[in-house]
Amino acid sequence: MALSGAAGSLLGWGLLFWGATVGASKVEVSMLETVEVELGQTARIPCNFSIPAESNYAYINWFYIHKNNRTKIYYMVRDQAFEPDREYKGRVAMENDFTFTISRVTLQDARTFVCQVGAGSLGVGENRTKLHIYKTPEPPEIQVNDAGIPVTSKEIPKIAECISKNGFPAPNITWYKNGSPLWQDDTQVSILSTLTKESSGLYTVRSILFAHVSREDRQSRFHCEVSYRLLGADQTATSEKVNLTVFYSTENLTLVIHSPQPQVREGDEVTLRCEGDGNPPPEYNLLKVQEGAQPEEKDLTASNGVLILRKVKKEDSGRYLCRTFDLDSMMNLETGVNLSVNYLEGLKITPEGPIQLQQGDVLALTCDARGSRPLEFRWKKEKKGKLLGTGKQLKLSNVTLESSGNYSCEVAVTGVPGLSRSKQVYVAVHAKPQISSKDSLVPVQPNELVTLMCKAAAFPEPKITWSINGKVQNHTDRHRVISNLTVQVTPDLLQSGVTCTATNELGNSSHQFTLKRRTTTMSPPIGNTTAEPIKKEQKTQESKGVIIVAVIVCILVIAVLGAVLYFLHKKGKIPCNRTGKQDITRPDARKDEIVVEVKSDKLPEEAGLLQGANGEKRPAGDQAEKYIDLRN
Ligand SMILES: *[C@@H]1O[C@H](CO)[C@@H](O)[C@H](O)[C@H]1NC(C)=O
Ligand SMILES: *[C@@H]1O[C@H](CO)[C@@H](O)[C@H](O)[C@H]1NC(C)=O
Ligand SMILES: *[C@@H]1O[C@H](CO)[C@@H](O)[C@H](O)[C@H]1NC(C)=O
Ligand SMILES: *[C@@H]1O[C@H](CO)[C@@H](O)[C@H](O)[C@H]1NC(C)=O
Ligand SMILES: *[C@@H]1O[C@H](CO)[C@@H](O)[C@H](O)[C@H]1NC(C)=O
Ligand SMILES: *[C@@H]1O[C@H](CO)[C@@H](O)[C@H](O)[C@H]1NC(C)=O
Ligand SMILES: *[C@@H]1O[C@H](CO)[C@@H](O)[C@H](O)[C@H]1NC(C)=O
Ligand SMILES: *[C@@H]1O[C@H](CO)[C@@H](O)[C@H](O)[C@H]1NC(C)=O
Ligand SMILES: *[C@@H]1O[C@H](CO)[C@@H](O)[C@H](O)[C@H]1NC(C)=O
Ligand SMILES: *[C@@H]1O[C@H](CO)[C@@H](O)[C@H](O)[C@H]1NC(C)=O
Ligand SMILES: *[C@@H]1O[C@H](CO)[C@@H](O)[C@H](O)[C@H]1NC(C)=O
Ligand SMILES: *[C@@H]1O[C@H](CO)[C@@H](O)[C@H](O)[C@H]1NC(C)=O
């Protein structure tokens, strides 16, 4: 009993002492609740303590706690440090501010560490910090079910699998569809996650997403995200985004015509394309409805629902059908489209050419064609001529020689751009020669060379003959003939005059030129402006004409004077110069040539000035161009 009493009192003392020591401790230790550190890095665990003034600590102990057991791993007594634990030897240290450091932390270091401060009579104080170890997991890898997923699948199909390796503590995985998270539910989505602890102590998390899909999910994008904590913060890493191959049946079928323009024309390349909205696309069957009393269908060979008509013909018009049978839904689908090929054919002009008419006849042409729509007719003379009329018929009354030519009929199909044709017919109006003439009186000087021009229009082409011989130059322009006769003026010619005659099968026509000796006095050949003496050296064409005449007159005067002086003196020179600038010693024979043109007043565009016809070279300048306009 006594022994037991003594033992009991001893225990009581001990408890009392411990209680007094703890209860009366003046040492306060302040520590962080947790410290976080990444695997392999150095953990820093601060330990602050306060001791009443002017005292110092006696020792500091560091323990770790494992299953309620304390293991001392470091202590300091009188500035001497000791590392009694094998596991931590060489990895631990204490800094001047009593911060405890553990380098190269391992997963086993995820423990509670105790800092105990002893200060002799003042007692012992302690506090503790939990060390958390973190390890960033590897980025998640996603693997989509690439076999394709039918929308009609009965059990929930597997969409994709996501894996994130070697994290600590265990991360978790979240699934996303088009950016929105997916949660497990009873009917549509099922997520199966597994966590594996690797031999290293790190965790690998794996998650499989099962979900029902719809046809809209062909465009959905899925991804997974791994979440973990690092140094007190929530972190995430996402996988790449993947899309699915979704199988669904064809619901809608379309048959579309592709052509260069909305209105199909003969000769266009036309493509008929049948498309169903199923995946995979169904087998298409293209048919054409054969019109008739008993409409029947003709199979067309088309590849993948595409039929190309390279040069479409009007016979290709009609109704086309596309059919498909969907194996999933066991349904027949059909769609159709009408192709209308515009055409223009059978263009003809009646009467057929060439058409021979007499002057004054009526020209009546009819143009006709067949087309898929109403036609527009346009008549032109020559293809690029101006518009003569519209409508099927063209009527020209009282045709003349000028009416001859090609008449073209242009046909276009209304409302179909680019579908037009044209045809032309040649019309010849027969006419007896007509000499266009106005001036017949030609002022001349004896012995000079004069060129006479005779213009005749007729069909068939006329022949022009002259009443006298001379140098003849001809020019033919369609049904118009021009003939130039160059002769020397002789007294006989002055008397007889010259006649040109134009002849064809239908008759003939003549024109008489009367040659008249020019008087020496200046008569105004052109208007009234040249009647005035030329004082200034005018460079206009009229003034030059006057100069020419003046020079000729001078020459004549000199000739007469010369003859008189020859008998009186042996040599003599008499100046003659109206303007004071012309020299009479010029070689003058060449100046004696005059061109007279007889023009048609019907052809104003050809009206011009008479000009020197011969090709002789003259001194450049005043004598190079000579004109006499005989029109009034
Ligand atoms: C441990 O330290 C914290 C922070 O300073 C403090 O709030 C707490 O009271 C301390 N615990 C003990 C038992 O001293
Ligand atoms: C320890 O003391 C320092 C300085 O007074 C202070 O900055 C720090 O926050 C303290 N640490 C703890 C865990 O109380
Ligand atoms: C505590 O440590 C002692 C030796 O240090 C050991 O014998 C005992 O089994 C440990 N207790 C537990 C619960 O680990
Ligand atoms: C794991 O996911 C849950 C929600 O399901 C979340 O509350 C938790 O914070 C996540 N864990 C981590 C470590 O991110
Ligand atoms: C995913 O979608 C993109 C564009 O939306 C496409 O280019 C790609 O081929 C698709 N991938 C799969 C596997 O369907
Ligand atoms: C099929 O076509 C109908 C009518 O054009 C339309 O309402 C429907 O949304 C289409 N279905 C699909 C799957 O495109
Ligand atoms: C297509 O043609 C068929 C006969 O070939 C006709 O019955 C149907 O009305 C046409 N459809 C359209 C849209 O023109
Ligand atoms: C036909 O034309 C000619 C010449 O242009 C004219 O003289 C004649 O009067 C015209 N006749 C009729 C019927 O118009
Ligand atoms: C009329 O057309 C023919 C052939 O198209 C052509 O040879 C001829 O020169 C044309 N005639 C006229 C006057 O343009
Ligand atoms: C000019 O035409 C006439 C008939 O029209 C012919 O006799 C003559 O030989 C032609 N002269 C020349 C140079 O062509
Ligand atoms: C006839 O004379 C005129 C005026 O000089 C000239 O323009 C034309 O070229 C000549 N014609 C021929 C065929 O020589
Ligand atoms: C020339 O004649 C026109 C009309 O023909 C007249 O107006 C003008 O005054 C005349 N000039 C002279 C200089 O006589």
Coordinates of C-alpha atoms in Angstrom, one line a residue, residues 31-522:
M31 CA 4.1 30.1 -35.9
L32 CA 2.3 30.0 -39.2
E33 CA -0.4 27.4 -39.4
T34 CA 0.7 26.0 -42.7
V35 CA 3.7 26.5 -45.0
E36 CA 3.5 25.4 -48.7
V37 CA 6.4 24.3 -50.8
E38 CA 6.9 22.7 -54.2
L39 CA 8.4 19.3 -54.3
G40 CA 12.2 19.5 -54.4
Q41 CA 12.4 23.1 -53.3
T42 CA 13.4 24.5 -49.8
A43 CA 10.8 24.8 -47.2
R44 CA 11.1 27.8 -44.8
I45 CA 9.2 27.5 -41.4
P46 CA 9.5 30.7 -39.3
C47 CA 9.4 30.4 -35.5
N48 CA 8.9 33.7 -33.5
F49 CA 9.0 33.7 -29.8
S50 CA 8.9 36.2 -27.1
I51 CA 10.6 35.9 -23.6
P52 CA 10.1 38.5 -20.9
A53 CA 12.7 41.2 -20.8
E54 CA 16.4 40.6 -20.4
S55 CA 16.2 36.8 -20.5
N56 CA 17.4 34.5 -23.2
Y57 CA 16.4 31.2 -24.4
A58 CA 18.2 28.1 -23.2
Y59 CA 17.5 25.8 -26.1
I60 CA 15.4 25.4 -29.2
N61 CA 14.1 22.0 -30.3
W62 CA 12.5 21.1 -33.7
F63 CA 10.4 18.0 -33.9
Y64 CA 8.2 16.4 -36.5
I65 CA 5.0 14.6 -35.5
H66 CA 4.1 11.3 -36.9
K67 CA 1.2 9.3 -35.5
N68 CA 1.3 11.3 -32.3
N69 CA 5.0 10.5 -31.9
R70 CA 7.5 13.3 -31.8
T71 CA 10.9 12.9 -33.5
K72 CA 13.5 15.5 -32.7
I73 CA 15.4 16.4 -35.8
Y74 CA 17.2 19.6 -34.8
Y75 CA 18.1 21.4 -31.6
M76 CA 20.3 24.3 -30.5
V77 CA 21.8 24.7 -27.1
R78 CA 24.1 27.6 -26.3
D79 CA 24.5 28.4 -30.0
Q80 CA 25.4 24.8 -30.8
A81 CA 23.3 23.1 -33.4
F82 CA 22.7 19.3 -33.5
E83 CA 21.0 17.2 -36.1
P84 CA 20.2 13.9 -34.4
D85 CA 17.9 12.4 -37.1
R86 CA 19.3 10.4 -40.0
E87 CA 16.5 11.3 -42.3
Y88 CA 17.0 15.0 -41.9
K89 CA 20.7 15.2 -41.4
G90 CA 22.3 17.6 -43.9
R91 CA 18.9 18.9 -45.1
V92 CA 18.0 21.1 -42.2
A93 CA 19.3 24.4 -40.8
M94 CA 18.1 27.4 -38.8
E95 CA 18.6 30.9 -39.9
N96 CA 19.4 33.8 -37.5
D97 CA 15.8 34.8 -37.1
F98 CA 15.0 31.1 -36.1
T99 CA 13.5 30.3 -39.4
F100 CA 13.9 26.5 -40.0
T101 CA 14.8 25.4 -43.5
I102 CA 14.4 22.0 -45.1
S103 CA 16.0 21.7 -48.5
R104 CA 15.1 19.2 -51.3
V105 CA 11.7 18.5 -49.7
T106 CA 10.2 15.1 -50.4
L107 CA 6.6 13.9 -50.2
Q108 CA 7.4 12.4 -46.7
D109 CA 8.0 16.0 -45.5
A110 CA 4.4 16.7 -45.7
R111 CA 4.2 16.7 -41.8
T112 CA 3.7 18.9 -38.8
F113 CA 6.8 20.5 -37.5
V114 CA 7.1 21.8 -33.9
C115 CA 9.3 24.6 -32.6
Q116 CA 9.9 24.3 -28.9
V117 CA 11.7 27.1 -27.0
G118 CA 13.0 26.6 -23.5
A119 CA 14.0 29.5 -21.3
G120 CA 15.0 28.0 -17.9
S121 CA 12.8 29.1 -15.1
L122 CA 10.6 31.1 -17.4
G123 CA 9.4 27.8 -18.8
V124 CA 9.0 26.2 -22.2
G125 CA 6.9 27.4 -25.1
E126 CA 6.0 25.7 -28.4
N127 CA 3.9 26.1 -31.5
R128 CA 3.5 24.1 -34.8
T129 CA 3.3 24.4 -38.5
K130 CA 1.9 22.0 -41.1
L131 CA 4.1 21.6 -44.1
H132 CA 2.2 21.1 -47.4
I133 CA 4.1 19.7 -50.4
Y134 CA 2.8 20.4 -53.9
K135 CA 3.7 19.1 -57.3
T136 CA 2.2 20.6 -60.6
P137 CA 0.7 17.8 -62.6
E138 CA 1.6 17.2 -66.2
P139 CA -0.7 19.0 -68.7
P140 CA -3.8 17.0 -69.4
E141 CA -3.9 14.9 -72.5
I142 CA -7.1 14.2 -74.3
Q143 CA -8.0 11.4 -76.6
V144 CA -11.2 11.6 -78.5
N145 CA -13.2 8.5 -79.5
D146 CA -12.3 8.7 -83.2
A147 CA -14.5 5.8 -84.3
G148 CA -17.4 8.2 -84.6
I149 CA -20.5 8.3 -82.6
P150 CA -24.0 7.6 -83.9
V151 CA -26.7 9.9 -82.5
T152 CA -29.0 6.9 -82.2
S153 CA -26.6 4.9 -79.9
K154 CA -28.6 3.3 -77.1
E155 CA -26.1 3.2 -74.3
I156 CA -24.2 6.4 -73.4
P157 CA -21.2 6.4 -75.8
K158 CA -17.7 7.2 -74.8
I159 CA -16.7 10.7 -76.0
A160 CA -13.1 11.1 -74.8
E161 CA -10.6 10.2 -72.2
C162 CA -8.4 12.7 -70.3
I163 CA -5.3 12.0 -68.3
S164 CA -3.1 14.1 -66.1
K165 CA 0.0 12.5 -64.5
N166 CA 2.2 13.0 -61.5
G167 CA 0.5 15.7 -59.4
F168 CA 0.5 16.2 -55.6
P169 CA -1.8 16.3 -53.9
A170 CA -4.3 14.5 -56.2
P171 CA -5.7 17.0 -58.8
N172 CA -9.1 16.6 -60.3
I173 CA -10.4 16.8 -63.9
T174 CA -13.4 18.8 -65.2
W175 CA -14.9 18.3 -68.7
Y176 CA -16.1 21.1 -71.0
K177 CA -18.3 21.2 -74.1
N178 CA -18.1 24.4 -76.1
G179 CA -16.6 26.1 -73.1
S180 CA -19.2 25.1 -70.6
P181 CA -18.5 22.5 -67.9
L182 CA -20.2 19.2 -68.0
W183 CA -21.5 17.6 -64.8
Q184 CA -22.5 14.0 -64.2
D185 CA -26.2 13.5 -64.6
D186 CA -28.4 10.4 -64.7
T187 CA -29.3 10.3 -68.4
Q188 CA -27.0 12.4 -70.7
V189 CA -23.6 12.6 -69.1
S190 CA -21.5 10.2 -67.2
I191 CA -18.0 10.9 -66.0
L192 CA -15.7 8.1 -64.7
S193 CA -12.6 9.2 -62.8
T194 CA -9.8 7.1 -61.4
L195 CA -7.0 8.2 -59.2
T196 CA -3.7 6.2 -59.2
K197 CA -0.9 6.7 -56.7
E198 CA 2.3 6.2 -58.5
S199 CA 5.3 4.5 -56.7
S200 CA 6.8 7.9 -56.4
G201 CA 3.9 9.0 -54.3
L202 CA 2.5 11.3 -56.9
Y203 CA -1.0 11.0 -58.3
T204 CA -2.2 10.4 -61.8
V205 CA -5.8 11.2 -62.5
R206 CA -7.8 9.8 -65.4
S207 CA -11.3 10.7 -66.4
I208 CA -13.6 9.3 -69.1
L209 CA -16.5 11.2 -70.5
F210 CA -19.6 9.4 -71.7
A211 CA -22.4 11.4 -73.2
H212 CA -25.3 11.2 -75.6
V213 CA -24.7 13.3 -78.8
S214 CA -27.0 15.1 -81.2
R215 CA -26.4 16.0 -84.9
E216 CA -25.5 19.5 -83.7
D217 CA -22.6 18.0 -81.8
R218 CA -20.8 17.6 -85.1
Q219 CA -19.7 21.2 -84.4
S220 CA -19.1 20.8 -80.7
R221 CA -15.7 21.1 -79.2
F222 CA -14.7 19.2 -76.1
H223 CA -11.8 19.7 -73.7
C224 CA -10.8 18.7 -70.2
E225 CA -9.2 20.8 -67.5
V226 CA -7.0 19.7 -64.6
S227 CA -7.3 21.7 -61.4
Y228 CA -4.7 21.7 -58.6
R229 CA -3.4 23.9 -55.8
L230 CA -0.1 25.5 -55.9
L231 CA 1.4 27.7 -53.2
G232 CA -2.0 28.6 -51.9
A233 CA -3.6 29.3 -55.2
D234 CA -6.0 27.3 -57.4
Q235 CA -4.4 26.6 -60.7
T236 CA -5.7 24.9 -63.9
A237 CA -4.3 23.5 -67.1
T238 CA -6.4 22.8 -70.1
S239 CA -6.1 20.2 -72.8
E240 CA -6.5 20.9 -76.5
K241 CA -10.0 21.1 -78.0
V242 CA -11.3 18.2 -79.9
N243 CA -14.3 17.6 -82.1
L244 CA -16.3 14.5 -82.7
T245 CA -17.3 12.5 -85.7
V246 CA -21.0 12.2 -85.3
F247 CA -23.1 9.9 -87.4
Y248 CA -26.7 10.9 -88.1
S249 CA -29.3 10.1 -90.7
T250 CA -30.3 12.3 -93.6
E251 CA -33.3 14.4 -92.9
N252 CA -33.3 16.9 -95.7
L253 CA -32.3 16.4 -99.3
T254 CA -31.6 19.2 -101.7
L255 CA -31.1 19.2 -105.5
V256 CA -29.5 22.4 -106.7
I257 CA -28.7 23.7 -110.3
H258 CA -25.4 25.5 -110.7
S259 CA -25.1 27.4 -113.9
P260 CA -23.1 30.5 -115.1
Q261 CA -26.2 32.7 -114.8
P262 CA -29.7 32.2 -113.4
Q263 CA -31.2 31.7 -116.9
V264 CA -29.6 28.6 -118.4
R265 CA -28.7 28.9 -122.0
E266 CA -28.0 26.2 -124.6
G267 CA -24.3 25.5 -124.5
D268 CA -23.8 26.4 -120.9
E269 CA -22.2 24.0 -118.5
V270 CA -24.8 23.0 -115.9
T271 CA -24.2 21.1 -112.7
L272 CA -26.9 19.4 -110.8
R273 CA -25.9 18.6 -107.2
C274 CA -27.9 16.5 -104.8
E275 CA -27.0 16.8 -101.2
G276 CA -28.3 15.2 -98.0
D277 CA -27.6 16.5 -94.6
G278 CA -26.6 13.1 -93.2
N279 CA -23.3 11.9 -92.0
P280 CA -21.9 9.9 -93.7
P281 CA -23.7 11.2 -96.8
P282 CA -26.1 8.7 -98.3
E283 CA -26.1 7.1 -101.7
Y284 CA -27.8 9.3 -104.2
N285 CA -29.9 8.3 -107.1
L286 CA -30.5 10.9 -109.8
L287 CA -33.4 10.5 -112.2
K288 CA -35.0 12.4 -115.0
V289 CA -38.7 12.4 -115.6
Q290 CA -39.4 11.5 -119.3
E291 CA -42.4 13.6 -120.3
G292 CA -45.1 11.9 -122.3
A293 CA -48.4 10.3 -122.0
Q294 CA -47.0 7.9 -119.5
P295 CA -44.2 9.8 -117.7
E296 CA -41.3 7.5 -116.8
E297 CA -38.1 7.9 -115.0
K298 CA -34.7 7.4 -116.5
D299 CA -31.7 6.7 -114.3
L300 CA -28.8 9.0 -114.7
T301 CA -25.2 8.2 -114.0
A302 CA -24.0 10.7 -111.5
S303 CA -21.1 10.4 -109.1
N304 CA -21.9 11.2 -105.5
G305 CA -25.0 13.0 -106.5
V306 CA -23.3 15.3 -109.0
L307 CA -24.4 15.4 -112.6
I308 CA -22.5 17.7 -115.0
L309 CA -24.1 18.6 -118.3
R310 CA -21.2 20.0 -120.3
K311 CA -23.0 21.6 -123.2
V312 CA -26.6 21.7 -122.1
K313 CA -29.2 21.3 -124.9
K314 CA -32.9 22.2 -124.9
E315 CA -33.7 18.5 -124.7
D316 CA -32.1 18.5 -121.3
S317 CA -35.0 20.6 -120.0
G318 CA -37.3 18.9 -117.6
R319 CA -37.8 17.6 -114.1
Y320 CA -34.9 16.0 -112.3
L321 CA -35.3 13.9 -109.2
C322 CA -32.9 12.9 -106.5
R323 CA -33.7 9.9 -104.2
T324 CA -32.0 8.4 -101.3
F325 CA -32.6 5.6 -98.8
D326 CA -31.4 6.1 -95.3
L327 CA -30.3 2.9 -93.7
D328 CA -30.5 4.4 -90.2
S329 CA -34.0 5.6 -90.3
M330 CA -35.1 3.2 -93.0
M331 CA -36.6 6.2 -94.8
N332 CA -36.9 7.1 -98.5
L333 CA -36.3 10.7 -99.3
E334 CA -36.9 12.5 -102.6
T335 CA -36.5 15.9 -104.0
G336 CA -36.8 17.4 -107.4
V337 CA -35.9 20.4 -109.5
N338 CA -37.0 21.7 -112.9
L339 CA -34.3 22.6 -115.4
S340 CA -35.3 25.0 -118.1
V341 CA -32.8 25.5 -120.9
N342 CA -33.3 28.6 -122.9
Y343 CA -32.7 28.3 -126.6
L344 CA -32.8 30.3 -129.9
E345 CA -32.8 28.5 -133.2
G346 CA -34.1 28.4 -136.7
L347 CA -33.1 32.0 -137.4
K348 CA -33.9 32.9 -141.0
I349 CA -34.6 35.9 -143.1
T350 CA -37.2 35.8 -145.9
P351 CA -36.8 36.3 -148.7
E352 CA -33.3 34.8 -148.8
G353 CA -30.6 36.8 -150.3
P354 CA -29.1 38.1 -152.4
I355 CA -32.0 40.3 -153.2
Q356 CA -32.1 42.2 -156.4
L357 CA -34.2 45.3 -156.6
Q358 CA -34.8 48.3 -158.9
Q359 CA -34.7 51.8 -157.7
G360 CA -38.1 52.8 -156.2
D361 CA -39.0 49.3 -155.2
V362 CA -40.1 48.3 -151.8
L363 CA -37.8 46.3 -149.6
A364 CA -39.7 44.0 -147.3
L365 CA -37.7 41.6 -145.1
T366 CA -39.0 39.2 -142.5
C367 CA -36.9 37.7 -139.8
D368 CA -38.0 34.6 -137.9
A369 CA -36.7 32.3 -135.2
R370 CA -37.8 30.0 -132.5
G371 CA -36.9 30.5 -128.8
S372 CA -37.8 29.5 -125.3
R373 CA -39.2 32.9 -124.5
P374 CA -40.5 35.9 -126.4
L375 CA -38.0 37.2 -128.9
E376 CA -36.7 40.7 -129.6
F377 CA -35.8 41.6 -133.2
R378 CA -33.5 44.4 -134.3
W379 CA -32.6 45.5 -137.8
K380 CA -29.4 47.1 -138.8
K381 CA -27.7 47.9 -142.0
E382 CA -24.3 46.4 -141.8
K383 CA -23.7 44.7 -138.5
K384 CA -22.5 47.9 -136.8
G385 CA -24.8 50.3 -138.5
K386 CA -27.5 52.3 -136.8
L387 CA -30.7 50.7 -135.7
L388 CA -33.3 50.7 -138.6
G389 CA -36.2 49.2 -136.7
T390 CA -37.4 46.6 -134.3
G391 CA -39.9 43.8 -134.8
K392 CA -40.0 40.9 -137.1
Q393 CA -40.5 42.9 -140.3
L394 CA -38.4 45.6 -142.0
K395 CA -40.0 47.6 -144.7
L396 CA -38.2 50.2 -146.8
S397 CA -40.1 51.9 -149.5
N398 CA -38.6 53.6 -152.6
V399 CA -35.2 52.1 -152.3
T400 CA -32.2 53.8 -154.0
L401 CA -28.8 52.8 -155.0
E402 CA -27.7 53.8 -151.5
S403 CA -30.0 51.3 -150.0
S404 CA -27.8 48.5 -151.3
G405 CA -25.9 46.6 -148.7
N406 CA -26.2 43.9 -146.1
Y407 CA -29.2 44.0 -143.8
S408 CA -28.7 42.2 -140.5
C409 CA -31.4 40.9 -138.2
E410 CA -30.4 40.4 -134.6
V411 CA -32.6 38.3 -132.4
A412 CA -32.3 38.1 -128.6
V413 CA -34.3 36.0 -126.1
T414 CA -36.1 38.3 -123.7
G415 CA -34.7 38.2 -120.2
V416 CA -31.8 35.8 -121.0
P417 CA -28.6 37.8 -121.2
G418 CA -26.2 36.6 -123.8
L419 CA -28.6 34.5 -125.8
S420 CA -28.7 36.2 -129.2
R421 CA -28.0 35.4 -132.9
S422 CA -27.8 37.4 -136.0
K423 CA -28.1 36.8 -139.7
Q424 CA -27.8 39.1 -142.7
V425 CA -29.0 39.3 -146.2
Y426 CA -27.5 41.2 -149.1
V427 CA -29.7 43.6 -151.0
A428 CA -28.6 45.0 -154.4
V429 CA -30.5 47.9 -155.9
H430 CA -30.1 48.1 -159.6
A431 CA -29.8 51.6 -161.0
K432 CA -28.7 53.2 -164.2
P433 CA -25.7 55.5 -164.0
Q434 CA -26.1 58.8 -162.4
I435 CA -23.4 61.3 -162.9
S436 CA -23.3 63.7 -160.0
S437 CA -22.4 67.0 -161.4
K438 CA -22.8 70.6 -160.7
D439 CA -20.2 72.6 -162.5
S440 CA -19.6 72.1 -166.2
L441 CA -17.8 75.4 -167.0
V442 CA -14.1 74.9 -166.5
P443 CA -11.9 78.0 -166.8
V444 CA -8.6 77.1 -168.6
Q445 CA -5.7 78.5 -170.4
P446 CA -4.5 77.1 -173.7
N447 CA -1.8 74.5 -173.5
E448 CA -2.2 73.9 -169.8
L449 CA -2.8 70.4 -168.4
V450 CA -6.3 70.1 -167.0
T451 CA -7.7 67.2 -165.0
L452 CA -11.4 66.6 -165.2
M453 CA -13.1 64.3 -162.7
C454 CA -16.3 62.4 -163.5
K455 CA -18.1 60.5 -160.7
A456 CA -20.9 58.1 -161.5
A457 CA -23.0 55.9 -159.3
A458 CA -24.8 52.8 -160.6
F459 CA -25.4 49.1 -160.1
P460 CA -24.1 47.0 -161.7
E461 CA -20.8 48.9 -161.7
P462 CA -20.7 51.4 -164.5
K463 CA -18.0 52.0 -167.0
I464 CA -16.8 55.6 -167.6
T465 CA -15.7 56.6 -171.1
W466 CA -14.3 60.0 -172.2
S467 CA -15.0 61.7 -175.5
I468 CA -11.3 62.3 -176.1
N469 CA -8.1 60.5 -175.4
G470 CA -6.0 61.4 -172.4
K471 CA -4.4 60.1 -169.3
V472 CA -7.2 58.3 -167.4
Q473 CA -7.1 57.2 -163.8
N474 CA -10.0 55.2 -162.4
H475 CA -11.1 54.5 -158.9
T476 CA -14.0 52.2 -157.9
D477 CA -15.7 52.3 -154.5
R478 CA -18.6 49.8 -154.3
H479 CA -21.1 51.1 -156.8
R480 CA -19.4 54.4 -157.3
V481 CA -16.8 55.0 -160.0
I482 CA -14.5 57.9 -160.3
S483 CA -12.5 58.6 -163.4
N484 CA -10.0 61.4 -163.8
L485 CA -9.0 62.6 -167.3
T486 CA -5.9 64.6 -167.7
V487 CA -5.5 66.4 -171.0
Q488 CA -3.7 69.3 -172.5
V489 CA -5.9 72.2 -173.5
T490 CA -5.9 72.7 -177.3
P491 CA -7.9 75.1 -179.3
D492 CA -10.0 72.1 -180.6
L493 CA -10.8 71.1 -177.1
L494 CA -11.8 74.6 -176.1
Q495 CA -14.3 74.4 -178.9
S496 CA -15.6 70.9 -178.6
G497 CA -15.5 70.5 -174.8
V498 CA -15.2 67.1 -173.1
T499 CA -17.9 64.6 -172.4
C500 CA -17.8 61.7 -170.0
T501 CA -20.3 58.9 -170.3
A502 CA -21.1 56.3 -167.6
T503 CA -22.7 53.1 -168.9
N504 CA -24.2 49.9 -167.4
E505 CA -26.8 47.3 -168.5
L506 CA -29.6 49.6 -167.4
G507 CA -28.6 52.7 -169.4
N508 CA -26.1 55.5 -169.6
S509 CA -25.6 59.0 -168.5
S510 CA -23.3 61.7 -169.8
H511 CA -21.8 64.9 -168.6
Q512 CA -20.4 67.7 -170.7
F513 CA -17.5 69.8 -169.6
T514 CA -17.2 73.1 -171.3
L515 CA -13.7 74.6 -171.3
K516 CA -13.7 78.3 -171.2
R517 CA -10.7 80.5 -171.8
R518 CA -10.0 82.4 -168.6
T519 CA -10.2 86.3 -168.9
T520 CA -7.2 88.2 -167.7
T521 CA -9.2 90.3 -165.3
M522 CA -9.6 88.8 -161.9

